[in-house]
XYZ file of C-alpha atoms in Angstrom:
561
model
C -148.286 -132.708 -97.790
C -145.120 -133.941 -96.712
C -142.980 -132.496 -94.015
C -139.796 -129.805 -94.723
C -136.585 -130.861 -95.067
C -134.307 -129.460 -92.477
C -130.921 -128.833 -94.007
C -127.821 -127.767 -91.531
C -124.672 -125.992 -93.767
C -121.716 -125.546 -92.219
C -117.989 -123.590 -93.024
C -115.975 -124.635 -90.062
C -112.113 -123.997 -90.115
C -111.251 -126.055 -87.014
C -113.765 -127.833 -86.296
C -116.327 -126.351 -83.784
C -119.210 -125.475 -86.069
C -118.365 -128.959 -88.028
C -119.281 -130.591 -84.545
C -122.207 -128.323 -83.469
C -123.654 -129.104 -87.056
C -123.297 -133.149 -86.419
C -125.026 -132.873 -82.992
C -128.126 -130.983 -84.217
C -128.390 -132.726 -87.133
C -128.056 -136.053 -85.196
C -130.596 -135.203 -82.508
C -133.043 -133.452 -85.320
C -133.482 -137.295 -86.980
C -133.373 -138.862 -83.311
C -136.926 -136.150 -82.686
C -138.061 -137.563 -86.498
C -137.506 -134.734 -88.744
C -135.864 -135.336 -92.485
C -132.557 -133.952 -92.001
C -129.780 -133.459 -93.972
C -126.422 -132.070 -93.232
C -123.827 -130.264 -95.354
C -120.316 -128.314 -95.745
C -121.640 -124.238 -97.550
C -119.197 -125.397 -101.150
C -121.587 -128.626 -101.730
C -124.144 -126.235 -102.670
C -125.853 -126.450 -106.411
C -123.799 -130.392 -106.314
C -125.279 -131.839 -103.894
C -128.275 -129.480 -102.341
C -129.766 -126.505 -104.285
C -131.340 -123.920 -102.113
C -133.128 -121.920 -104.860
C -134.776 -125.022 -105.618
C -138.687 -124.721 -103.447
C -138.962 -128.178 -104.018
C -138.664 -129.997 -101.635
C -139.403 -127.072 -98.857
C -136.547 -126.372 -96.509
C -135.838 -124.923 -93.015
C -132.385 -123.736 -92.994
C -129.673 -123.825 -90.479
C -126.024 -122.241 -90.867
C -123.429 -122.464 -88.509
C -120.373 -120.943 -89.741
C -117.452 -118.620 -88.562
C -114.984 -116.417 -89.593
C -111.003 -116.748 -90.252
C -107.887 -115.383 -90.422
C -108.595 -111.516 -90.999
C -112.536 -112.321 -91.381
C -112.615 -114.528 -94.397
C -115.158 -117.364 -94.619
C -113.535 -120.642 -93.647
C -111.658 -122.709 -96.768
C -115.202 -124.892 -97.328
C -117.530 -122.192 -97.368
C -115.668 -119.717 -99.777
C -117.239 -120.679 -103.089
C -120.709 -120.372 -101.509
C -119.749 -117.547 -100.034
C -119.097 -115.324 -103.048
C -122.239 -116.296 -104.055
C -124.065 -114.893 -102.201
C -122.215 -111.969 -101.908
C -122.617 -111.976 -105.942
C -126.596 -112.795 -105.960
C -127.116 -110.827 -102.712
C -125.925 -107.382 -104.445
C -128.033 -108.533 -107.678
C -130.743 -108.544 -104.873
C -130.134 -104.919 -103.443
C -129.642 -103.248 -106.348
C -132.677 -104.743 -108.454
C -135.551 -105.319 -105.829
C -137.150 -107.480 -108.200
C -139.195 -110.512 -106.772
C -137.218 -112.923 -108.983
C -133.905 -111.415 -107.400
C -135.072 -112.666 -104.399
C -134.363 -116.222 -104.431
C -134.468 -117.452 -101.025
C -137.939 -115.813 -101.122
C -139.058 -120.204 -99.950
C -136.656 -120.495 -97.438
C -137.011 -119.991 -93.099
C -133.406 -119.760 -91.742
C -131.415 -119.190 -88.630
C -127.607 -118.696 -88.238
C -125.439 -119.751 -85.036
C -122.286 -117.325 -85.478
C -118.510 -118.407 -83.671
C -115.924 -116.295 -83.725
C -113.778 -114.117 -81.591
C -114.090 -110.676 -80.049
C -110.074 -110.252 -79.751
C -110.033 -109.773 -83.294
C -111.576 -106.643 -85.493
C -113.464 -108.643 -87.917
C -115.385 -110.490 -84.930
C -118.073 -112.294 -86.921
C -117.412 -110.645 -90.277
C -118.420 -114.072 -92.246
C -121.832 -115.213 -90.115
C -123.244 -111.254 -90.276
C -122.055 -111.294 -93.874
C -123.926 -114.451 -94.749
C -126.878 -113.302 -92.180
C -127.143 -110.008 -94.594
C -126.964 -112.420 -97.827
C -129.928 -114.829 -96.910
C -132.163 -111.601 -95.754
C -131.221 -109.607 -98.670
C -131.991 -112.434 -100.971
C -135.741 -112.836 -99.157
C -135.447 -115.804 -96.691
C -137.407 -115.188 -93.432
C -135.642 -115.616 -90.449
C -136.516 -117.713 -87.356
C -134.725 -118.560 -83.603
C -132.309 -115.459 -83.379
C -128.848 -115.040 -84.693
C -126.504 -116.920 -82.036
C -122.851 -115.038 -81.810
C -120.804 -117.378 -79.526
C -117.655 -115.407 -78.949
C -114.252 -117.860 -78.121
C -112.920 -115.095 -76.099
C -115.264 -115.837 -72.922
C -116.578 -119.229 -73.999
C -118.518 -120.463 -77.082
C -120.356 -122.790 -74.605
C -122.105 -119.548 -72.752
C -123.907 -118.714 -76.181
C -124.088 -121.926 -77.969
C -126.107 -124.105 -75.291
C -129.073 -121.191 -74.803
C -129.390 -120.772 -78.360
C -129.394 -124.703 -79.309
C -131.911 -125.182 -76.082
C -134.354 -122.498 -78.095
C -133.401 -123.796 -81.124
C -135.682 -126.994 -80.929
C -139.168 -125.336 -80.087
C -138.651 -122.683 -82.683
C -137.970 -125.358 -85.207
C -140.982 -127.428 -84.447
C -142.791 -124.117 -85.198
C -140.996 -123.041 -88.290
C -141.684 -126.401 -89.670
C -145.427 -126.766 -89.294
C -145.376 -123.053 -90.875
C -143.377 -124.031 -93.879
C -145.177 -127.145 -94.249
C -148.079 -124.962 -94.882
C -146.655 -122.371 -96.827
C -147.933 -121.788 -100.566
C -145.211 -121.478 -103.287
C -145.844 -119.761 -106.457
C -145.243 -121.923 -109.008
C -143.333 -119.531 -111.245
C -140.936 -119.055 -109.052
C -139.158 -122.458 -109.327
C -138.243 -121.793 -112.973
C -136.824 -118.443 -112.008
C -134.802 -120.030 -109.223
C -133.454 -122.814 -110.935
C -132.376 -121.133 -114.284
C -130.475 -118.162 -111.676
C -128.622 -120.261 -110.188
C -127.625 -121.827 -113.676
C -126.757 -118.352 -115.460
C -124.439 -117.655 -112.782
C -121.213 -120.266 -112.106
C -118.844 -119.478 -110.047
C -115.118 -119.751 -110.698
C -113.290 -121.016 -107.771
C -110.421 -118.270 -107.343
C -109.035 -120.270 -104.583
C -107.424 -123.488 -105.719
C -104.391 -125.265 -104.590
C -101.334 -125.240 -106.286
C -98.245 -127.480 -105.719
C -95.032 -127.473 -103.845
C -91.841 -129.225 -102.651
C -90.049 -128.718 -100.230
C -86.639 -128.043 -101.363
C -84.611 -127.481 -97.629
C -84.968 -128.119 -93.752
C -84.096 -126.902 -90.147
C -84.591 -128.465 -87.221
C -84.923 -125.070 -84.885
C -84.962 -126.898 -81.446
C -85.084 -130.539 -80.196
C -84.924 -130.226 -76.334
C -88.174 -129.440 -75.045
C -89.959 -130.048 -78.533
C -89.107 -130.250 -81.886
C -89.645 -126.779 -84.020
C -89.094 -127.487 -87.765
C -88.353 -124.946 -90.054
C -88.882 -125.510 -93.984
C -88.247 -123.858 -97.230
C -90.469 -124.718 -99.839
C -90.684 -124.415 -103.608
C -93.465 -123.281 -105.886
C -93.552 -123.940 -109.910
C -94.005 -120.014 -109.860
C -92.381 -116.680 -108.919
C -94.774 -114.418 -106.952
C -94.809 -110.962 -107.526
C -95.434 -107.983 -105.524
C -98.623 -107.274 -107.169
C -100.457 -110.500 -105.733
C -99.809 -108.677 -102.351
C -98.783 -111.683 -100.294
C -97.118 -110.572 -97.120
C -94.832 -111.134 -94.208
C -97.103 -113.312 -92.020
C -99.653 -114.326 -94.417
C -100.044 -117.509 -94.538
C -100.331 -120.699 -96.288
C -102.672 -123.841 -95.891
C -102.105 -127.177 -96.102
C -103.910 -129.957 -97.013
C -102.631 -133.097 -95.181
C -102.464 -136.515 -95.309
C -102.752 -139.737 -92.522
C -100.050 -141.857 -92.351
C -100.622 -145.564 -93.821
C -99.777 -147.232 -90.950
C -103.056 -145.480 -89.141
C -105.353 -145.475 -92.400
C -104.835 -149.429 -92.224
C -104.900 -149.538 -88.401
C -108.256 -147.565 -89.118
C -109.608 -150.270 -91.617
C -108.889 -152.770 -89.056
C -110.256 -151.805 -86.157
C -113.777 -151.150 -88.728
C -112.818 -155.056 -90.041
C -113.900 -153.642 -93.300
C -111.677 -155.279 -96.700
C -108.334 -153.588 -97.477
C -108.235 -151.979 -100.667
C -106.499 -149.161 -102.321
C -109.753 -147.090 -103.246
C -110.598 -146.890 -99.140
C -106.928 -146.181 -99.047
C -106.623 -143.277 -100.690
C -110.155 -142.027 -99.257
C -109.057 -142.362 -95.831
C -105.512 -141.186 -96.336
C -106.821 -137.721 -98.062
C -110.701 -137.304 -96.981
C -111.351 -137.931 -92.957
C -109.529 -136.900 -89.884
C -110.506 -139.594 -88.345
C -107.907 -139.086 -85.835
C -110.111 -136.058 -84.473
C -111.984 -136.266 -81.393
C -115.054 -138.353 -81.731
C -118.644 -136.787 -82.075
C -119.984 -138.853 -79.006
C -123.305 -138.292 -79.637
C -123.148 -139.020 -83.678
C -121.000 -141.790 -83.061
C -123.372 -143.244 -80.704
C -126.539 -143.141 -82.827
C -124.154 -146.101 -85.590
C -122.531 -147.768 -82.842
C -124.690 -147.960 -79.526
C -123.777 -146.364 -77.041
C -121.712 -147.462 -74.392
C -119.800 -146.377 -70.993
C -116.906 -144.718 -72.516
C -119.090 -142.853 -74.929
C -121.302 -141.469 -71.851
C -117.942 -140.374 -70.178
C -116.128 -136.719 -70.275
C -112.731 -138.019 -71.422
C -111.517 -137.123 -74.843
C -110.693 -139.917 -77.484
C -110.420 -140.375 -81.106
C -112.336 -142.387 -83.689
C -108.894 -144.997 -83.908
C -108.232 -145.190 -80.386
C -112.292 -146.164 -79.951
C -112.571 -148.396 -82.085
C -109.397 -149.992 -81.827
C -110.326 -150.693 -77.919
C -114.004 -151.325 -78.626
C -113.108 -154.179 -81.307
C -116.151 -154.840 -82.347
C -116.652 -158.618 -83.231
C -117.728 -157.739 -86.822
C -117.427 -155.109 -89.568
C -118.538 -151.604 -88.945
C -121.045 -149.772 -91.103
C -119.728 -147.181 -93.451
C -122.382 -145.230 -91.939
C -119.891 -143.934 -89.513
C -117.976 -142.057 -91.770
C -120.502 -139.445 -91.973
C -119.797 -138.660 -88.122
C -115.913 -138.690 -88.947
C -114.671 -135.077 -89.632
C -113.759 -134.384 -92.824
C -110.050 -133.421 -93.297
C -109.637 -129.785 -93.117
C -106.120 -127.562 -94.119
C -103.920 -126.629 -91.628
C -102.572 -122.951 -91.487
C -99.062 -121.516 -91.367
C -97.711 -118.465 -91.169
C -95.079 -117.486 -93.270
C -91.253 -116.412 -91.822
C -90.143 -114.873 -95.067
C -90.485 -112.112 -97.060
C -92.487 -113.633 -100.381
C -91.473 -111.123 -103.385
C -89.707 -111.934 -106.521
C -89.229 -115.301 -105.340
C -90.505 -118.982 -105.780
C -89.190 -119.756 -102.228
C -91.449 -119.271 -98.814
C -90.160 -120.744 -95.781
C -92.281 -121.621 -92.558
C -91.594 -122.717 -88.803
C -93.756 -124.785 -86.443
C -93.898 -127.266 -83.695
C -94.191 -130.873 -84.523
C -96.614 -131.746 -82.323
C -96.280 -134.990 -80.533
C -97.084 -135.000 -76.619
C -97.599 -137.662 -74.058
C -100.930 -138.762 -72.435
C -102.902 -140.786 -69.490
C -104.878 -143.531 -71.978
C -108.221 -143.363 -71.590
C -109.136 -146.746 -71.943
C -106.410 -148.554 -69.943
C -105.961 -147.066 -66.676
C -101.751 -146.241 -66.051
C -100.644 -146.460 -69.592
C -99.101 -143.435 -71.410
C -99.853 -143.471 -74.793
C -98.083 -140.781 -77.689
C -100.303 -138.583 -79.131
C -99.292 -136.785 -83.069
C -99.775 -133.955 -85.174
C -101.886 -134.657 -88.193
C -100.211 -131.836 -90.633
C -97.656 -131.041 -88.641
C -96.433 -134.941 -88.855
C -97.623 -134.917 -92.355
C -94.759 -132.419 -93.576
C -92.676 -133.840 -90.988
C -92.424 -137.524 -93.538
C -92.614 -135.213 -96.821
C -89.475 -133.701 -95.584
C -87.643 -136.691 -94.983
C -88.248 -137.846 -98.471
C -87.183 -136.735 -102.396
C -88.894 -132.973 -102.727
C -92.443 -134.716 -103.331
C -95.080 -132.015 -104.749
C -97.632 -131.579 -102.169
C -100.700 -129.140 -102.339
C -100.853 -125.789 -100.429
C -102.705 -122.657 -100.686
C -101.634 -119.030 -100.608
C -103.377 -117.024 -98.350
C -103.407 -113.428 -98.948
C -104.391 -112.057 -95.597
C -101.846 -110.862 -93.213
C -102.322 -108.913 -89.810
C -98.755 -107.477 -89.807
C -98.770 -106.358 -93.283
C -96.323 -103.071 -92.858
C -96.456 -100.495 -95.250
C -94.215 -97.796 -96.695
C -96.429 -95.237 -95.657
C -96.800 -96.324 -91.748
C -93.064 -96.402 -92.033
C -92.267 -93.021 -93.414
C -92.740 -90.884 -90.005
C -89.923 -93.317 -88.971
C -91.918 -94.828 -85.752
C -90.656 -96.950 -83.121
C -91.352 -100.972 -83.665
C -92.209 -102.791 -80.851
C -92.738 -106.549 -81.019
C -94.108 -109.241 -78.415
C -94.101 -113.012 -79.008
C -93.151 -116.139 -77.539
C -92.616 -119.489 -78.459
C -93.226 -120.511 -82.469
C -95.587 -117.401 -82.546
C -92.310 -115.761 -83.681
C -92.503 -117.249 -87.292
C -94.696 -114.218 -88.715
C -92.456 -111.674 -87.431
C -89.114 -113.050 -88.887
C -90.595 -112.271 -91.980
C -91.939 -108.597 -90.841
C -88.240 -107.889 -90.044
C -87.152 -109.366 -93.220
C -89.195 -107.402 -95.334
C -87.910 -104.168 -93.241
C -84.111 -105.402 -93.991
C -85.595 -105.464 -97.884
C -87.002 -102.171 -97.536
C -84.153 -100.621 -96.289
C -81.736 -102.115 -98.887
C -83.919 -100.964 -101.422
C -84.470 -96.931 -99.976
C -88.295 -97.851 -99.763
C -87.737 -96.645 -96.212
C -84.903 -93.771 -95.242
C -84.408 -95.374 -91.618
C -85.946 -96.794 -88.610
C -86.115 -95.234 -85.063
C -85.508 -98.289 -83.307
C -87.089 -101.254 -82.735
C -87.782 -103.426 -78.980
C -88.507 -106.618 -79.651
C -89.877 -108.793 -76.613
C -89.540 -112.795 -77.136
C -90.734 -115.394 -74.467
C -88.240 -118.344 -75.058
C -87.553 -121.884 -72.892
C -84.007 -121.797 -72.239
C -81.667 -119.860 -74.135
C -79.102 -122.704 -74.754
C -81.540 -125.340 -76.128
C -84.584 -123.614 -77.374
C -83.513 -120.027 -78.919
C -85.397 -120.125 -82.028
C -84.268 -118.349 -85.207
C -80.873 -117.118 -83.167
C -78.651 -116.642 -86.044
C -81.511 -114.986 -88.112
C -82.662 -112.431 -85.288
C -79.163 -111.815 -84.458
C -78.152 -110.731 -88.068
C -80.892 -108.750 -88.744
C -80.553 -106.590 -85.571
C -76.986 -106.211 -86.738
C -77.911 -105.019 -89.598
C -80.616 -102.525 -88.360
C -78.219 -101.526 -86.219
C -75.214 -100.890 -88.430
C -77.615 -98.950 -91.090
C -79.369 -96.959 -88.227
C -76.222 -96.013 -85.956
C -78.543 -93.110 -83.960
C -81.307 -95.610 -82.981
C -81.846 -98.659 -80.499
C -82.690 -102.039 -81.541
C -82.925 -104.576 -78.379
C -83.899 -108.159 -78.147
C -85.306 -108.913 -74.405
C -85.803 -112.745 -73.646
C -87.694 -114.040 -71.104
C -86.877 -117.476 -69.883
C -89.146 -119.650 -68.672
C -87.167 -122.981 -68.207
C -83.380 -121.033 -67.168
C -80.564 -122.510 -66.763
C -79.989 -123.669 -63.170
C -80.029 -120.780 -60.199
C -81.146 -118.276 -62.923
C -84.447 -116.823 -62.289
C -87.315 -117.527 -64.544
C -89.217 -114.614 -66.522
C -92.082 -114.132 -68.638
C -92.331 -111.537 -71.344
C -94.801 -109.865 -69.758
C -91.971 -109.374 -66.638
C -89.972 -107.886 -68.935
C -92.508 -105.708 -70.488
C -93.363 -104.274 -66.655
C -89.827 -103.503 -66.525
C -89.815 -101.040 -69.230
C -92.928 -99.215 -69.014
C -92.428 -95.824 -69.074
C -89.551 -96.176 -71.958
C -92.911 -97.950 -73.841
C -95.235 -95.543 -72.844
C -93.065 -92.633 -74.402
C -92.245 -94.918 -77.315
C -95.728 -95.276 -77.948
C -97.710 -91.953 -76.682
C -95.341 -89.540 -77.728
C -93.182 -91.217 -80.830
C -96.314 -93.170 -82.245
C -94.557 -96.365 -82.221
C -96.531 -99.427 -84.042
C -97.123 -102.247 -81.561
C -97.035 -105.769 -82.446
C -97.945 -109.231 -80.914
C -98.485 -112.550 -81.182
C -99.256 -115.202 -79.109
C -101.576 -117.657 -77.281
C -104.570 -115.304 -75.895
C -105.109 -117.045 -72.580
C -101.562 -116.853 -71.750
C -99.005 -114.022 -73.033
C -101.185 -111.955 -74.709
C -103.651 -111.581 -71.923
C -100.788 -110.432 -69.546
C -99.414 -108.217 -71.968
C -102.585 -106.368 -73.177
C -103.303 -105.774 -69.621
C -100.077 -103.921 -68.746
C -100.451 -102.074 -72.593
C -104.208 -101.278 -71.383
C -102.167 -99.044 -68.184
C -99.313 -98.170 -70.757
C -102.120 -96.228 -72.931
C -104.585 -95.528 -70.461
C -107.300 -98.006 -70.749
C -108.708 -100.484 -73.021
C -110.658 -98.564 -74.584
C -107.509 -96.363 -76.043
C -105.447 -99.718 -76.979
C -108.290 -100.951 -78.686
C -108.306 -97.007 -80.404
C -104.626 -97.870 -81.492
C -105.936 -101.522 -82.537
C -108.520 -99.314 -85.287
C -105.627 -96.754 -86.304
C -103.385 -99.979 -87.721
C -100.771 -99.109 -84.636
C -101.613 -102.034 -82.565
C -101.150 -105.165 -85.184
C -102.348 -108.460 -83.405
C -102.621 -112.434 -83.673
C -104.013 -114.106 -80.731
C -104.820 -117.718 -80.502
C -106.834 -119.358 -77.524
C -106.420 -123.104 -76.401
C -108.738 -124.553 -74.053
């Protein structure tokens, strides 16, 4: 009787559970299991889990995204099971049930700051028990906000004697042999239509925001289509974007692996791996050997390895399975995207300076995969590219929330601006239109570098407060900046300074006139300081976290370790 295949699926959106996946799935063929690894949408193409045959332990490792939705790799799977799972609870049939062969376990990451905090692993935990899997281990929920590392390393260290169990019980299990015709013609009556496709775009204008401290692009792009109200995309939803490398590092790639130049492994490398990721040591290891720099804490990618390694002949292909795939980048939209084939984003171009790893005192430049990416498409002829609308927004703002006329307040810094230019767009729209009658006033606190160099969207804020201003003559609208690189002899602020200046104007604004709150930001930074001085403003954590359920207190946070 032969041993159970153990099969690790994965929806990762940056990256983490992509990794964790690798490593287990790595060390579960270094202890001698048959292990196979792959992303939740290869399902029923390349794996079929209502198939018994061959038996399988499970493992999932997935997270949530934007406002709770499954990651962009793991949404066709997804639905299904959502789909099948209801079939499940509603008929309680044993041939509904068609995990009924499979032993699972889930390792949830996500992030407590938000609402939805592991909205897509509980849904998919709810899926495989509804649908008659028996679970094993214990459902890991590593939480970003105080370190993914504090849940993921106890669960993965109880992961491996629970497994060894779970196998020699599934090895032994009995399967009914008419339930593999069931299985396999269910998962054949129902397709699933993949609602979530890319479309195409140019981009058809371009700003460059800032240059001084770092260059902050803004671009206007151009769909084949006019979106309409009724497909509710919002202020601050957001689009993804599938990138591309650049040829010079897809060929500096090829010949670092020695491996012959053609334009099939061209286009594969240009479009399918992000090779330019930080390497899976461990995975990378078990194809190349291991070696010093692999055994060492510094951070490097798959180019810069190999290109310093140089091994003295060809690489195996092998090691593309240890080479992320390429994943779409996110970005928030700065307009107001109704009646229009136009959307317009902003966003750093990342490129930064670092110590090189592998020669001691050299500084090498470091780039932005996507960010790069649109960087070229701009430069050239309006070339279609493909992006995805995103529906979501966390700052969608509504007629109704508007009608009591409440105070706006709004705290960002840097290019976590971008979702509220659109916000106040759509409230310009709004007003020009008498969807609203009038706003109360609106304080809007923006963490900047320097006012002369790095001011982004100047002209833009500065017309629209005009404009609030001249239609609303009886209300306040105020724009506080906080400087952190001044000019010279000018002192530096933060915006949470300025938000400690005004407290009790806030705390009337927002105890007494119900104002709507607003922020965006980096979470171990800004919105940390600023949460804690809202958390006195309201009373205690508890209550802004009250507001935060109520739809007053709107949020994006980001964390970067």
């Amino acid at each position: 009787m032969s041993d159970p295949v153990v099969t690790f699926i994965y929806a990762s959106q940056t990256g983490n559970c992509e990794e964790i996946s690798m490593d287990l799935h790595t060390t579960a063929k270094e202890k001698g299991y048959t292990s196979e690894r792959y992303e939740f949408d290869q399902h029923l193409k390349n794996f079929d889990l209502t198939n018994p045959k061959p038996k399988r332990v499970v493992v999932i490792l997935c997270s949530s995204t934007g406002d709770g939705e499954c990651p962009d790799n793991g949404n066709k799977f997804y639905r299904y099971l959502c789909k099948h799972s209801k079939i499940a609870k509603n008929e309680k049939t044993p041939e509904s049930r068609i995990f009924s062969h499979l032993h699972y376990t889930i390792l949830g990451l996500g992030d407590s700051d938000y609402s939805s905090f592991h909205k897509t692993p509980k849904t998919v935990n709810s899926a495989f028990e509804a649908l008659g899997a028996k679970f094993f281990h214990y459902f890991g929920k590593a939480d970003e906000a105080i370190g993914l590392e504090n849940e993921v390393e106890p669960w993965i260290k109880g992961f491996w004697d629970e497994l060894a169990t779970t196998v020699v019980e599934a090895k032994t299990q009995a399967i009914d042999p008419t339930t593999e015709v069931v299985h396999n013609e269910e998962s054949k009556e129902m397709p699933e239509e993949d609602t979530t496709k890319f479309e195409k775009a140019k981009i058809c204008s371009k700003v460059i925001e800032s240059e001084e401290y770092r260059k902050v692009l803004r671009l206007e792009l151009e769909l084949d289509r006019t979106l309409s109200a009724s497909e509710d995309i919002q202020p601050g939803s957001y689009i993804s974007v599938m990138p591309k490398n650049s040829l010079g590092s897809v060929k500096a790639f090829i010949n670092a692996c020695k491996w012959e130049e053609t334009p099939e492994l061209i286009e594969k490398l240009t479009t399918e791996f992000d090779f330019l990721k930080s390497v899976n040591k461990k995975a990378l290891g078990s194809i190349l050997g291991e070696s010093e720099h692999l055994q060492e804490k510094a951070v490097f990618n798959y180019l810069d390895y190999l290109a310093f390694v140089n091994p003295s002949s060809a690489v195996s292909m092998d090691i593309l399975e240890t080479v992320p795939k390429m994943k779409s980048r996110f970005y928030s939209l700065s307009s107001d995207p109704v009646d229009t084939n136009k959307l317009e984003i902003g966003f750093t171009v990342e490129e930064h300076e670092q110590n090189d790893v592998f020669q001691k005192g050299n500084k090498i430049v470091k780039q932005g995969v996507c960010s790069n990416y649109l960087y070229r498409l701009s430069e050239e002829e309006k070339v279609e590219f493909d992006i995805k609308l995103g529906k979501s927004s966390l700052f969608n703002t509504t007629k109704k929330e508007l009608d009591n006329q409440p105070p706006l307040i709004f705290i960002s810094h840097g290019t976590a601006v971008v979702p509220f230019i659109g916000v106040l767009k759509r409230l310009r729209r709004m007003l020009e239109t008498k969807e609203i009658k009038g706003l109360r006033g609106i304080e809007f606190y923006f963490g900047i570098r320097n006012k002369t160099h790095d001011y982004l969207f100047k002209d833009e804020l500065s017309s629209l407060f005009e404009y609030f201003s001249s239609t609303n003559p009886d209300s306040k609208f105020n724009i506080h900046l906080a400087e952190s690189r001044p000019n010279e002899f000018e002192e530096r602020k933060y915006v949470q300074d300025l938000i400690n200046l005004n407290t009790s104007d806030l705390q009337y604004k927002i105890q007494v006139n119900k104002a709507l709150i607003y922020i965006c930001g980096n979470g171990n930074t800004m919105v940390k300081a600023a949460e804690k001085i809202l958390e006195e403003i309201t009373g205690s954590s508890e209550q802004l976290q009250d507001l935060h359920k109520d739809g007053r207190y709107k949020k994006e946070i980001w964390t970067a370790n």
